Amino acid sequence: MSGLAPRTRRALGRELTRLSQASVTESLTYRAQRPEPSLDTSRIGFTGAPGAGKSTLISRLAKYRLAACRDQGGVAILGIDPTSPLSGGSILGDRIRMDAIANEPDLYIRSLASRSSNDGLADNVLDLLEAVEGYGFSEVLLETVGVGQAEHAIRHSVDTLVMVLQPNAGDAVQAMKSGILELADIYVINKADLPGAKKSASEIRGIVQRSQPQGAWHPPVIEVSQAEEKGLMALDSAVTEHLAWQSDHRNAGETLRRRRHYHVQSLIVRRVSELLDHHPQLLDAPTLPEAYADILRTLALDSRQ
Ligand SMILES: Nc1nc2c(ncn2[C@@H]2O[C@H](COP(=O)(O)OP(=O)(O)OP(=O)(O)O)[C@@H](O)[C@H]2O)c(=O)[nH]1
Ligand SMILES: [Mg+2]
């Protein structure tokens, strides 16, 4: 593909808008119209605290990824932006529109708001990823704000996970506590122009290297700053290397099965929360086990319709 035709871009745009607002039942209906997912598109996730510089990093890395994917389907960027702009970060799409790559024909960019207030993911991010892939891109770069449980769904749904950290933000300690440090394949100490970057990088290196078993991928820790092309090139190579390592070491059937596990799980969690929004009285049963049983019964009836 040399660039997505304008009409195709519009169709994809509409599909993403529809999916981002879809109920679980609607998501499943759309899904039934698409082919089963494959591993043809590489998924690269970027996660990290609000304001860590993820959007800036992605917009700059995209140029390198595009060069590598030229004539092979292009690159799509999907940004899940927090609904509340408290972080000082900017909307990914806006940032990229200011950038040199904005008019690249092989690049597709879309920002979507995260709907639930308590996690940084759009509720249906896994559906959105699959929809984008249906358009034949060779890579998807996904930005999410990393917090809590949702992180695990992303970990198991992307090929390469990049964790973006800031110097001296206490991120390393935080990440260690929440177990997130074991999740990523590549660590970026971003804003390396700020003081403390070297110290943070060696702290993270210490933690990451201790926790890696033999024969496993050794996650690199890369310092990047807006002013330094060097960091970006190193990151670009690390992503390429990890994607290659992944495809040599994984079992495709197992990977797709794990993705399905998290996808089904996220659909069920969403479905339960839709149900409780529409029928809050289900929580009024005298005891918790009864409320639980009522909810399961209602779900079972609902799936037979
Ligand atoms: N000093 C410095 N500032 C940076 C660098 N990269 C990004 N920033 C600034 O950090 C702020 C947040 O950048 P974003 O790229 O929007 O961060 P984000 O992680 O995408 O933010 P959210 O999407 O809100 O979570 C902006 O003011 C950027 O200009 C860098 O390398 N050095
Ligand atoms: Mg952002």
Coordinates of C-alpha atoms and ligand atoms in Angstrom, one line a residue:
M1 CA 0.0 0.0 0.0
S2 CA 1.3 3.4 -0.7
G3 CA -0.9 5.5 1.5
L4 CA -4.4 5.0 2.6
A5 CA -6.9 6.5 0.0
P6 CA -8.9 9.4 1.5
R7 CA -12.1 7.4 1.2
T8 CA -10.6 4.5 3.1
R9 CA -9.3 6.8 5.8
R10 CA -12.7 8.2 6.3
A11 CA -14.2 4.7 6.5
L12 CA -11.7 3.7 9.1
G13 CA -12.3 7.0 11.0
R14 CA -16.1 6.2 11.1
E15 CA -15.5 2.7 12.2
L16 CA -13.3 3.7 15.1
T17 CA -15.8 6.4 16.2
R18 CA -18.6 3.8 16.1
L19 CA -16.6 1.2 17.9
S20 CA -15.4 3.6 20.6
Q21 CA -19.0 4.3 21.5
A22 CA -20.3 0.8 21.0
S23 CA -22.0 -1.3 23.7
V24 CA -20.6 -4.8 24.1
T25 CA -23.4 -6.3 22.0
E26 CA -22.6 -3.8 19.2
S27 CA -18.9 -4.6 19.5
L28 CA -19.6 -8.2 19.1
T29 CA -21.8 -7.6 16.0
Y30 CA -19.0 -5.6 14.3
R31 CA -16.5 -8.2 15.3
A32 CA -18.5 -11.0 13.6
Q33 CA -18.2 -9.0 10.3
R34 CA -14.4 -9.0 10.4
P35 CA -12.0 -11.8 9.7
E36 CA -10.5 -13.5 12.8
P37 CA -7.5 -11.7 14.1
S38 CA -4.0 -12.6 13.0
L39 CA -0.5 -11.6 14.0
D40 CA 0.3 -9.9 10.7
T41 CA 0.3 -6.4 12.2
S42 CA 3.0 -5.6 14.8
R43 CA 1.5 -4.0 17.9
I44 CA 3.7 -1.7 19.9
G45 CA 2.3 -0.3 23.1
F46 CA 3.6 2.8 24.9
T47 CA 2.6 3.2 28.5
G48 CA 3.6 5.4 31.4
A49 CA 2.3 8.0 33.8
P50 CA 0.3 11.0 32.5
G51 CA 2.7 13.7 31.1
A52 CA 5.7 11.3 30.9
G53 CA 6.0 12.4 27.2
K54 CA 4.5 9.4 25.5
S55 CA 2.7 11.4 22.7
T56 CA 5.9 13.4 22.0
L57 CA 7.9 10.3 21.9
I58 CA 5.5 8.4 19.6
S59 CA 5.2 11.3 17.2
R60 CA 9.0 11.4 16.8
L61 CA 9.5 7.6 16.7
A62 CA 6.8 7.3 14.0
K63 CA 9.1 8.8 11.5
Y64 CA 11.6 6.0 12.0
R65 CA 9.0 3.3 12.0
L66 CA 7.5 4.6 8.8
A67 CA 10.9 4.4 7.1
A68 CA 11.1 0.8 8.0
C69 CA 7.5 0.0 6.9
R70 CA 7.5 1.9 3.7
D71 CA 5.5 0.1 1.1
Q72 CA 4.5 -2.6 3.5
G73 CA 1.2 -1.3 4.8
G74 CA 2.2 1.8 6.7
V75 CA 1.9 2.8 10.4
A76 CA -1.2 3.6 12.4
I77 CA -1.1 5.4 15.7
L78 CA -3.9 5.0 18.2
G79 CA -3.8 7.3 21.2
I80 CA -6.0 6.7 24.1
D81 CA -6.0 10.1 25.8
P82 CA -7.3 10.6 29.3
T83 CA -10.6 12.4 29.4
S84 CA -9.4 14.9 31.9
P85 CA -6.5 17.0 30.7
L86 CA -5.0 17.3 34.1
S87 CA -1.6 15.9 33.2
G88 CA -0.3 18.8 31.2
G89 CA 0.0 16.4 28.3
S90 CA -1.5 17.2 24.9
I91 CA -3.8 15.2 22.7
L92 CA -1.7 12.9 20.6
G93 CA -3.3 13.9 17.3
D94 CA -2.7 17.6 18.0
R95 CA 0.9 17.0 18.8
I96 CA 1.4 15.1 15.6
R97 CA -0.4 17.6 13.5
M98 CA 2.3 20.1 14.6
D99 CA 4.9 17.6 13.5
A100 CA 6.7 17.1 10.2
I101 CA 5.2 13.7 9.7
A102 CA 1.6 14.9 9.7
N103 CA 1.1 14.7 6.0
E104 CA 2.7 11.3 5.5
P105 CA 0.5 9.2 3.2
D106 CA 1.5 6.0 5.0
L107 CA 0.6 7.3 8.4
Y108 CA -2.8 7.1 10.1
I109 CA -3.4 8.9 13.4
R110 CA -6.4 8.7 15.7
S111 CA -6.9 9.9 19.2
L112 CA -9.7 8.6 21.3
A113 CA -10.8 9.6 24.7
S114 CA -10.8 7.0 27.5
R115 CA -14.3 6.7 28.6
S116 CA -14.1 5.1 32.1
S117 CA -12.8 7.6 34.6
N118 CA -10.6 5.2 36.5
D119 CA -8.4 3.6 33.9
G120 CA -6.4 5.0 31.1
L121 CA -7.8 2.7 28.4
A122 CA -10.7 3.2 26.2
D123 CA -13.0 0.5 27.3
N124 CA -12.9 -1.2 24.0
V125 CA -9.3 -0.7 23.1
L126 CA -8.8 -4.3 22.0
D127 CA -11.7 -3.9 19.5
L128 CA -10.2 -0.7 18.2
L129 CA -6.8 -2.4 17.7
E130 CA -8.4 -5.2 15.7
A131 CA -10.4 -2.7 13.6
V132 CA -7.2 -0.8 12.7
E133 CA -5.5 -4.0 11.8
G134 CA -8.3 -4.9 9.4
Y135 CA -7.0 -2.1 7.2
G136 CA -3.6 -3.8 6.5
F137 CA -1.1 -1.6 8.4
S138 CA 2.2 -3.3 9.1
E139 CA 2.5 -1.6 12.6
V140 CA 0.2 0.0 15.1
L141 CA 1.6 2.2 17.8
L142 CA -0.7 2.5 20.8
E143 CA -0.5 5.1 23.5
T144 CA -2.2 4.4 26.8
V145 CA -1.9 5.9 30.3
G146 CA -0.7 3.0 32.4
V147 CA -2.6 2.2 35.6
G148 CA -3.6 -0.9 37.3
Q149 CA -5.3 -3.9 36.0
A150 CA -5.9 -2.6 32.5
E151 CA -2.1 -2.7 32.1
H152 CA -2.2 -6.5 32.0
A153 CA -4.7 -6.6 29.2
I154 CA -2.5 -4.4 27.2
R155 CA 0.6 -6.4 28.1
H156 CA -0.9 -9.5 26.7
S157 CA -2.4 -7.8 23.6
V158 CA 0.7 -6.1 22.2
D159 CA 3.9 -7.6 20.7
T160 CA 6.2 -5.0 22.3
L161 CA 5.5 -2.9 25.4
V162 CA 7.5 0.3 25.9
M163 CA 7.4 1.8 29.3
V164 CA 8.0 5.6 29.3
L165 CA 9.4 7.0 32.6
Q166 CA 10.6 10.4 33.6
P167 CA 13.8 11.1 35.6
N168 CA 13.4 11.5 39.3
A169 CA 9.7 11.2 39.3
G170 CA 9.7 8.3 41.8
D171 CA 8.4 6.3 38.9
A172 CA 10.9 3.5 39.3
V173 CA 9.8 2.8 42.9
Q174 CA 6.1 3.2 42.0
A175 CA 6.5 0.9 39.1
M176 CA 8.3 -1.7 41.1
K177 CA 5.6 -1.6 43.8
S178 CA 2.8 -2.2 41.3
G179 CA 4.7 -5.0 39.5
I180 CA 4.7 -3.0 36.3
L181 CA 8.4 -3.2 35.9
E182 CA 8.2 -6.9 35.1
L183 CA 5.7 -6.1 32.3
A184 CA 7.7 -4.0 29.8
D185 CA 10.1 -5.1 27.0
I186 CA 11.8 -1.8 26.7
Y187 CA 12.2 1.0 29.2
V188 CA 12.6 4.6 28.1
I189 CA 13.9 7.2 30.5
N190 CA 12.3 10.1 28.7
K191 CA 13.2 13.8 29.1
A192 CA 16.8 12.8 29.5
D193 CA 17.7 16.5 29.2
L194 CA 16.4 16.9 32.8
P195 CA 18.6 16.3 35.7
G196 CA 18.7 12.8 37.2
A197 CA 18.2 10.8 34.0
K198 CA 21.4 8.9 34.4
K199 CA 20.7 8.0 38.0
S200 CA 17.1 6.9 37.1
A201 CA 18.4 4.8 34.2
S202 CA 20.9 2.9 36.3
E203 CA 18.3 2.4 39.0
I204 CA 15.9 0.8 36.5
R205 CA 18.7 -1.2 34.9
G206 CA 19.5 -2.6 38.3
I207 CA 15.9 -3.7 38.9
V208 CA 15.2 -5.0 35.4
Q209 CA 18.4 -7.0 35.2
R210 CA 17.9 -8.6 38.5
S211 CA 14.5 -9.8 37.6
Q212 CA 15.3 -11.5 34.3
P213 CA 15.6 -15.3 34.1
Q214 CA 18.2 -16.9 31.8
G215 CA 17.2 -17.2 28.1
A216 CA 14.6 -14.4 28.4
W217 CA 14.6 -11.1 26.6
H218 CA 16.8 -8.6 28.4
P219 CA 14.8 -5.3 28.4
P220 CA 17.1 -2.4 27.4
V221 CA 16.8 0.9 29.3
I222 CA 17.2 3.8 26.9
E223 CA 17.6 7.5 27.6
V224 CA 15.7 9.7 25.2
S225 CA 15.2 13.4 25.0
Q226 CA 13.5 15.7 22.5
A227 CA 16.8 17.2 21.6
E228 CA 18.7 14.0 21.0
E229 CA 18.2 12.0 17.9
K230 CA 20.6 9.4 19.4
G231 CA 18.1 8.1 21.9
L232 CA 15.4 7.8 19.3
M233 CA 17.6 5.7 17.0
A234 CA 18.4 3.4 19.8
L235 CA 14.7 3.1 20.7
D236 CA 13.8 2.4 17.1
S237 CA 16.5 -0.4 16.9
A238 CA 15.3 -1.9 20.2
V239 CA 11.7 -2.1 18.9
T240 CA 12.8 -3.8 15.7
E241 CA 15.0 -6.2 17.7
H242 CA 12.3 -7.1 20.1
L243 CA 9.7 -7.7 17.4
A244 CA 12.1 -10.1 15.7
W245 CA 13.0 -11.8 19.0
Q246 CA 9.2 -12.2 19.7
S247 CA 8.4 -13.7 16.4
D248 CA 11.2 -16.3 16.8
H249 CA 10.3 -17.2 20.3
R250 CA 6.5 -17.2 20.5
N251 CA 4.0 -19.8 19.6
A252 CA 1.5 -18.0 17.3
G253 CA -1.5 -20.2 18.4
E254 CA -0.7 -19.6 22.1
T255 CA -0.3 -15.8 21.6
L256 CA -3.7 -15.5 19.8
R257 CA -5.3 -17.6 22.5
R258 CA -3.9 -15.3 25.2
R259 CA -5.2 -12.3 23.4
R260 CA -8.6 -13.9 23.2
H261 CA -8.4 -14.5 26.9
Y262 CA -8.0 -10.8 27.7
H263 CA -10.4 -9.7 25.0
V264 CA -13.2 -12.0 26.3
Q265 CA -12.4 -11.0 29.9
S266 CA -12.6 -7.3 29.0
L267 CA -15.9 -7.7 27.2
I268 CA -17.4 -9.5 30.2
V269 CA -16.2 -6.9 32.6
R270 CA -17.7 -4.2 30.4
R271 CA -20.9 -6.2 30.1
V272 CA -21.3 -6.5 33.8
S273 CA -20.8 -2.8 34.3
E274 CA -23.4 -2.1 31.6
L275 CA -25.8 -4.4 33.3
L276 CA -25.3 -2.7 36.7
D277 CA -25.7 0.7 35.1
H278 CA -29.0 -0.3 33.6
H279 CA -30.3 -2.4 36.5
P280 CA -28.8 -1.1 39.7
Q281 CA -31.4 -3.0 41.7
L282 CA -29.4 -6.2 41.0
L283 CA -27.2 -5.0 43.9
D284 CA -30.2 -4.8 46.3
A285 CA -30.3 -8.6 47.0
P286 CA -30.1 -9.3 50.8
T287 CA -26.6 -10.8 50.6
L288 CA -23.5 -10.5 48.3
P289 CA -23.7 -14.2 47.1
E290 CA -27.3 -13.6 46.2
A291 CA -26.5 -10.4 44.3
Y292 CA -23.7 -12.3 42.5
A293 CA -26.0 -15.1 41.6
D294 CA -28.7 -12.7 40.3
I295 CA -26.2 -10.9 38.1
L296 CA -24.9 -14.2 36.6
R297 CA -28.4 -15.3 36.0
T298 CA -29.3 -12.1 34.2
L299 CA -26.1 -12.4 32.1
A300 CA -27.0 -16.0 31.1
L301 CA -30.5 -15.0 30.1
D302 CA -29.1 -12.0 28.2
S303 CA -26.6 -14.2 26.2
R304 CA -29.5 -16.4 25.0
Q305 CA -31.3 -13.6 23.3
Ligands
LIG1 N1 12.2 18.6 29.0 C1 11.5 17.8 28.2 N2 10.2 17.9 28.1 C2 9.5 17.0 27.3 C3 10.2 16.0 26.5 N3 9.3 15.3 25.9 C4 8.0 15.8 26.2 N4 8.2 16.8 27.0 C5 7.1 17.7 27.6 O1 6.3 16.9 28.5 C6 4.9 17.4 28.5 C7 4.0 16.1 28.3 O2 4.3 15.6 27.0 P1 3.3 14.6 26.2 O3 4.1 14.0 25.1 O4 2.0 15.2 26.0 O5 3.1 13.5 27.4 P2 2.1 12.3 27.5 O6 2.8 11.2 28.3 O7 1.6 11.9 26.1 O8 0.9 12.9 28.3 P3 -0.6 12.3 28.5 O9 -1.0 11.8 27.2 O10 -1.4 13.4 29.1 O11 -0.4 11.1 29.5 C8 4.9 18.4 27.3 O12 4.9 19.6 27.9 C9 6.1 18.1 26.5 O13 6.6 19.3 25.8 C10 11.6 15.9 26.6 O14 12.3 15.1 26.0 N5 12.2 16.8 27.5
MG2 MG -0.4 11.7 25.4

